[in-house]
Amino acid sequence: FSSCTMAAHVPPAIKSIGTYLARAEEVSKVEPLVAYYCRTFAVEKGLGLRTSVPKEDANAVNTFLMQLMDDLEKEKATLPQGQVEEGAAYMEGFAWKIFKSADDADRAGNGDKRTAKKFQAASVFLDVCRQFGTFSDEMARCSKYAKWKAVDIAKCLKQGIRPVPGPPGGDDGEFGDMEGGGSVVPNEAPTWPPPMVPSGGDEDGDDVPPPLPSSTVDSVNSVDVKKTHTPLHHPTSPTTTATPSDTEIQQCIKYSKFAVSALNYNDWKTAITNLESALQILNRYRP
């Protein structure tokens, strides 16, 4: 299966990442960069969950994540040069725009099913921004608020009552515990930094930020990893004249990056496997 259908095949042991993969599928045609970052965040979350996966589920989880990583590598190659480097600002701008659209509709008294879905989507897109290392308290507060509003509006509609705009009790109300969920919502009405809210869009669903500026640098800062290979065996006979090809060098870089990602989650076994895979290639050219 491809990255476009991954959400339907998430192993139960890491089912929580399915939310991010589903959002990626929803926006992949109109916002490929946003979809890409939803999937890289899903990989990051999946790697972090592996340490708590039951042994009997480990193979299925590893196979799924390796397939997703392979798909991400291919997906990145289709993105315009430089977009990934500027992706953090773009992703954050997109998340803020969806949040503001939902919040504006809610405060205008239009708390319907569509608004609830927008709040739900906004909470996911804001959470995806955690991978960039610039996740602010304001973003965390708005993400939590968006989750609460999505549940609150849906609950009101189910009960046949009109949702109250803004926080509990209206704009002057106080935030508290979300009924039935135990999640704490923000204690003040959220704001969002003006520079991060792209201009444009409308009330009828045009929630697409403007294109990235063309003056972006050509470099990559992303989850860029490759499938693990078997542990190191005896190297082939060394040669004194041959050198690794560009493809082999890139493979070694990818294995090394994957090893570093694994170590970030204390997964030293995966780190060893990938470092050995890189060495297996390089040892062919040992002088």
PDB file of N, CA and C in Angstrom, residues 199-254:
ATOM      1  N   SER A 199      -2.526  35.659   4.833  1.00  0.00           N
ATOM      2  CA  SER A 199      -3.681  36.420   4.372  1.00  0.00           C
ATOM      3  C   SER A 199      -4.422  35.625   3.316  1.00  0.00           C
ATOM      4  N   GLY A 200      -5.615  36.053   3.001  1.00  0.00           N
ATOM      5  CA  GLY A 200      -6.393  35.370   1.973  1.00  0.00           C
ATOM      6  C   GLY A 200      -7.356  34.380   2.585  1.00  0.00           C
ATOM      7  N   GLY A 201      -8.061  33.652   1.745  1.00  0.00           N
ATOM      8  CA  GLY A 201      -9.029  32.671   2.234  1.00  0.00           C
ATOM      9  C   GLY A 201     -10.386  33.301   2.415  1.00  0.00           C
ATOM     10  N   ASP A 202     -11.377  32.456   2.630  1.00  0.00           N
ATOM     11  CA  ASP A 202     -12.698  32.984   2.836  1.00  0.00           C
ATOM     12  C   ASP A 202     -13.479  32.061   3.745  1.00  0.00           C
ATOM     13  N   GLU A 203     -14.690  32.456   4.061  1.00  0.00           N
ATOM     14  CA  GLU A 203     -15.525  31.710   4.987  1.00  0.00           C
ATOM     15  C   GLU A 203     -16.035  30.407   4.377  1.00  0.00           C
ATOM     16  N   ASP A 204     -15.890  30.252   3.042  1.00  0.00           N
ATOM     17  CA  ASP A 204     -16.490  29.102   2.387  1.00  0.00           C
ATOM     18  C   ASP A 204     -15.511  27.961   2.178  1.00  0.00           C
ATOM     19  N   GLY A 205     -14.417  27.946   2.890  1.00  0.00           N
ATOM     20  CA  GLY A 205     -13.550  26.786   2.840  1.00  0.00           C
ATOM     21  C   GLY A 205     -12.238  27.009   2.129  1.00  0.00           C
ATOM     22  N   ASP A 206     -11.963  28.225   1.660  1.00  0.00           N
ATOM     23  CA  ASP A 206     -10.687  28.472   1.017  1.00  0.00           C
ATOM     24  C   ASP A 206      -9.632  28.678   2.094  1.00  0.00           C
ATOM     25  N   ASP A 207      -9.166  27.568   2.662  1.00  0.00           N
ATOM     26  CA  ASP A 207      -8.239  27.630   3.783  1.00  0.00           C
ATOM     27  C   ASP A 207      -6.817  27.323   3.346  1.00  0.00           C
ATOM     28  N   VAL A 208      -6.506  27.618   2.097  1.00  0.00           N
ATOM     29  CA  VAL A 208      -5.183  27.303   1.589  1.00  0.00           C
ATOM     30  C   VAL A 208      -4.290  28.530   1.674  1.00  0.00           C
ATOM     31  N   PRO A 209      -3.161  28.454   2.400  1.00  0.00           N
ATOM     32  CA  PRO A 209      -2.253  29.604   2.501  1.00  0.00           C
ATOM     33  C   PRO A 209      -1.639  29.914   1.148  1.00  0.00           C
ATOM     34  N   PRO A 210      -1.066  31.113   0.990  1.00  0.00           N
ATOM     35  CA  PRO A 210      -0.413  31.462  -0.268  1.00  0.00           C
ATOM     36  C   PRO A 210       0.805  30.578  -0.490  1.00  0.00           C
ATOM     37  N   PRO A 211       1.273  30.463  -1.749  1.00  0.00           N
ATOM     38  CA  PRO A 211       2.423  29.607  -2.036  1.00  0.00           C
ATOM     39  C   PRO A 211       3.661  30.083  -1.285  1.00  0.00           C
ATOM     40  N   LEU A 212       4.606  29.168  -1.110  1.00  0.00           N
ATOM     41  CA  LEU A 212       5.862  29.538  -0.472  1.00  0.00           C
ATOM     42  C   LEU A 212       6.602  30.538  -1.351  1.00  0.00           C
ATOM     43  N   PRO A 213       7.381  31.463  -0.726  1.00  0.00           N
ATOM     44  CA  PRO A 213       8.212  32.360  -1.522  1.00  0.00           C
ATOM     45  C   PRO A 213       9.197  31.550  -2.352  1.00  0.00           C
ATOM     46  N   SER A 214       9.519  32.051  -3.544  1.00  0.00           N
ATOM     47  CA  SER A 214      10.444  31.321  -4.401  1.00  0.00           C
ATOM     48  C   SER A 214      11.875  31.418  -3.909  1.00  0.00           C
ATOM     49  N   SER A 215      12.171  32.423  -3.082  1.00  0.00           N
ATOM     50  CA  SER A 215      13.544  32.635  -2.606  1.00  0.00           C
ATOM     51  C   SER A 215      13.835  31.781  -1.388  1.00  0.00           C
ATOM     52  N   THR A 216      13.763  30.470  -1.587  1.00  0.00           N
ATOM     53  CA  THR A 216      14.093  29.557  -0.510  1.00  0.00           C
ATOM     54  C   THR A 216      15.386  28.852  -0.834  1.00  0.00           C
ATOM     55  N   VAL A 217      16.098  28.410   0.189  1.00  0.00           N
ATOM     56  CA  VAL A 217      17.375  27.759  -0.032  1.00  0.00           C
ATOM     57  C   VAL A 217      17.156  26.306  -0.351  1.00  0.00           C
ATOM     58  N   ASP A 218      18.124  25.707  -1.028  1.00  0.00           N
ATOM     59  CA  ASP A 218      17.987  24.327  -1.470  1.00  0.00           C
ATOM     60  C   ASP A 218      18.674  23.403  -0.482  1.00  0.00           C
ATOM     61  N   SER A 219      18.027  23.140   0.609  1.00  0.00           N
ATOM     62  CA  SER A 219      18.552  22.178   1.560  1.00  0.00           C
ATOM     63  C   SER A 219      17.399  21.463   2.193  1.00  0.00           C
ATOM     64  N   VAL A 220      17.698  20.399   2.901  1.00  0.00           N
ATOM     65  CA  VAL A 220      16.648  19.551   3.439  1.00  0.00           C
ATOM     66  C   VAL A 220      16.838  19.359   4.919  1.00  0.00           C
ATOM     67  N   ASN A 221      15.718  19.517   5.679  1.00  0.00           N
ATOM     68  CA  ASN A 221      15.730  19.228   7.115  1.00  0.00           C
ATOM     69  C   ASN A 221      14.464  18.453   7.406  1.00  0.00           C
ATOM     70  N   SER A 222      14.537  17.154   7.320  1.00  0.00           N
ATOM     71  CA  SER A 222      13.340  16.347   7.416  1.00  0.00           C
ATOM     72  C   SER A 222      13.663  14.965   7.914  1.00  0.00           C
ATOM     73  N   VAL A 223      12.598  14.170   8.140  1.00  0.00           N
ATOM     74  CA  VAL A 223      12.783  12.764   8.435  1.00  0.00           C
ATOM     75  C   VAL A 223      13.110  12.107   7.116  1.00  0.00           C
ATOM     76  N   ASP A 224      14.338  11.675   6.919  1.00  0.00           N
ATOM     77  CA  ASP A 224      14.777  11.123   5.654  1.00  0.00           C
ATOM     78  C   ASP A 224      15.511   9.837   5.954  1.00  0.00           C
ATOM     79  N   VAL A 225      14.799   8.741   5.978  1.00  0.00           N
ATOM     80  CA  VAL A 225      15.377   7.506   6.449  1.00  0.00           C
ATOM     81  C   VAL A 225      15.095   6.384   5.470  1.00  0.00           C
ATOM     82  N   LYS A 226      15.792   5.273   5.629  1.00  0.00           N
ATOM     83  CA  LYS A 226      15.702   4.165   4.695  1.00  0.00           C
ATOM     84  C   LYS A 226      15.493   2.874   5.437  1.00  0.00           C
ATOM     85  N   LYS A 227      14.999   1.892   4.752  1.00  0.00           N
ATOM     86  CA  LYS A 227      14.702   0.600   5.355  1.00  0.00           C
ATOM     87  C   LYS A 227      15.975  -0.040   5.903  1.00  0.00           C
ATOM     88  N   THR A 228      15.881  -0.650   7.072  1.00  0.00           N
ATOM     89  CA  THR A 228      17.033  -1.313   7.669  1.00  0.00           C
ATOM     90  C   THR A 228      17.355  -2.592   6.916  1.00  0.00           C
ATOM     91  N   HIS A 229      18.634  -2.953   6.955  1.00  0.00           N
ATOM     92  CA  HIS A 229      19.090  -4.172   6.332  1.00  0.00           C
ATOM     93  C   HIS A 229      19.512  -5.171   7.400  1.00  0.00           C
ATOM     94  N   THR A 230      19.966  -6.331   6.957  1.00  0.00           N
ATOM     95  CA  THR A 230      20.413  -7.335   7.912  1.00  0.00           C
ATOM     96  C   THR A 230      21.713  -6.908   8.539  1.00  0.00           C
ATOM     97  N   PRO A 231      22.067  -7.442   9.743  1.00  0.00           N
ATOM     98  CA  PRO A 231      23.306  -7.077  10.407  1.00  0.00           C
ATOM     99  C   PRO A 231      24.523  -7.374   9.548  1.00  0.00           C
ATOM    100  N   LEU A 232      25.630  -6.782   9.918  1.00  0.00           N
ATOM    101  CA  LEU A 232      26.876  -6.873   9.175  1.00  0.00           C
ATOM    102  C   LEU A 232      27.382  -8.301   9.103  1.00  0.00           C
ATOM    103  N   HIS A 233      27.766  -8.741   7.889  1.00  0.00           N
ATOM    104  CA  HIS A 233      28.423 -10.027   7.702  1.00  0.00           C
ATOM    105  C   HIS A 233      29.853  -9.745   7.248  1.00  0.00           C
ATOM    106  N   HIS A 234      30.566 -10.774   6.865  1.00  0.00           N
ATOM    107  CA  HIS A 234      31.946 -10.569   6.430  1.00  0.00           C
ATOM    108  C   HIS A 234      31.973  -9.686   5.196  1.00  0.00           C
ATOM    109  N   PRO A 235      32.783  -8.632   5.175  1.00  0.00           N
ATOM    110  CA  PRO A 235      32.848  -7.743   4.016  1.00  0.00           C
ATOM    111  C   PRO A 235      33.441  -8.447   2.811  1.00  0.00           C
ATOM    112  N   THR A 236      33.112  -7.933   1.659  1.00  0.00           N
ATOM    113  CA  THR A 236      33.679  -8.478   0.435  1.00  0.00           C
ATOM    114  C   THR A 236      35.138  -8.095   0.339  1.00  0.00           C
ATOM    115  N   SER A 237      35.800  -8.690  -0.578  1.00  0.00           N
ATOM    116  CA  SER A 237      37.236  -8.443  -0.712  1.00  0.00           C
ATOM    117  C   SER A 237      37.494  -6.977  -0.980  1.00  0.00           C
ATOM    118  N   PRO A 238      38.402  -6.371  -0.217  1.00  0.00           N
ATOM    119  CA  PRO A 238      38.657  -4.941  -0.377  1.00  0.00           C
ATOM    120  C   PRO A 238      39.363  -4.631  -1.682  1.00  0.00           C
ATOM    121  N   THR A 239      39.184  -3.429  -2.122  1.00  0.00           N
ATOM    122  CA  THR A 239      39.898  -2.984  -3.312  1.00  0.00           C
ATOM    123  C   THR A 239      40.624  -1.691  -2.987  1.00  0.00           C
ATOM    124  N   THR A 240      41.735  -1.478  -3.623  1.00  0.00           N
ATOM    125  CA  THR A 240      42.557  -0.305  -3.307  1.00  0.00           C
ATOM    126  C   THR A 240      42.261   0.845  -4.251  1.00  0.00           C
ATOM    127  N   THR A 241      41.464   0.602  -5.302  1.00  0.00           N
ATOM    128  CA  THR A 241      41.241   1.660  -6.289  1.00  0.00           C
ATOM    129  C   THR A 241      39.798   2.170  -6.306  1.00  0.00           C
ATOM    130  N   ALA A 242      38.825   1.286  -6.069  1.00  0.00           N
ATOM    131  CA  ALA A 242      37.425   1.698  -6.162  1.00  0.00           C
ATOM    132  C   ALA A 242      37.026   2.575  -4.975  1.00  0.00           C
ATOM    133  N   THR A 243      36.042   3.427  -5.170  1.00  0.00           N
ATOM    134  CA  THR A 243      35.486   4.274  -4.105  1.00  0.00           C
ATOM    135  C   THR A 243      33.975   4.143  -4.129  1.00  0.00           C
ATOM    136  N   PRO A 244      33.321   4.429  -3.015  1.00  0.00           N
ATOM    137  CA  PRO A 244      31.852   4.310  -2.976  1.00  0.00           C
ATOM    138  C   PRO A 244      31.193   5.222  -4.004  1.00  0.00           C
ATOM    139  N   SER A 245      30.148   4.735  -4.613  1.00  0.00           N
ATOM    140  CA  SER A 245      29.391   5.551  -5.564  1.00  0.00           C
ATOM    141  C   SER A 245      28.565   6.590  -4.810  1.00  0.00           C
ATOM    142  N   ASP A 246      28.061   7.552  -5.549  1.00  0.00           N
ATOM    143  CA  ASP A 246      27.213   8.576  -4.924  1.00  0.00           C
ATOM    144  C   ASP A 246      25.980   7.947  -4.283  1.00  0.00           C
ATOM    145  N   THR A 247      25.430   6.942  -4.958  1.00  0.00           N
ATOM    146  CA  THR A 247      24.251   6.262  -4.409  1.00  0.00           C
ATOM    147  C   THR A 247      24.580   5.577  -3.091  1.00  0.00           C
ATOM    148  N   GLU A 248      25.739   4.924  -3.037  1.00  0.00           N
ATOM    149  CA  GLU A 248      26.142   4.237  -1.809  1.00  0.00           C
ATOM    150  C   GLU A 248      26.405   5.225  -0.679  1.00  0.00           C
ATOM    151  N   ILE A 249      27.003   6.354  -1.012  1.00  0.00           N
ATOM    152  CA  ILE A 249      27.245   7.384   0.011  1.00  0.00           C
ATOM    153  C   ILE A 249      25.918   7.871   0.576  1.00  0.00           C
ATOM    154  N   GLN A 250      24.954   8.102  -0.304  1.00  0.00           N
ATOM    155  CA  GLN A 250      23.643   8.556   0.165  1.00  0.00           C
ATOM    156  C   GLN A 250      22.959   7.500   1.030  1.00  0.00           C
ATOM    157  N   GLN A 251      23.142   6.226   0.666  1.00  0.00           N
ATOM    158  CA  GLN A 251      22.580   5.157   1.490  1.00  0.00           C
ATOM    159  C   GLN A 251      23.184   5.176   2.889  1.00  0.00           C
ATOM    160  N   CYS A 252      24.492   5.367   2.956  1.00  0.00           N
ATOM    161  CA  CYS A 252      25.165   5.411   4.262  1.00  0.00           C
ATOM    162  C   CYS A 252      24.684   6.587   5.098  1.00  0.00           C
ATOM    163  N   ILE A 253      24.473   7.716   4.448  1.00  0.00           N
ATOM    164  CA  ILE A 253      23.968   8.890   5.160  1.00  0.00           C
ATOM    165  C   ILE A 253      22.578   8.603   5.722  1.00  0.00           C
ATOM    166  N   LYS A 254      21.743   7.943   4.933  1.00  0.00           N
ATOM    167  CA  LYS A 254      20.384   7.646   5.378  1.00  0.00           C
ATOM    168  C   LYS A 254      20.377   6.669   6.542  1.00  0.00           C
TER     169      LYS A 254
END
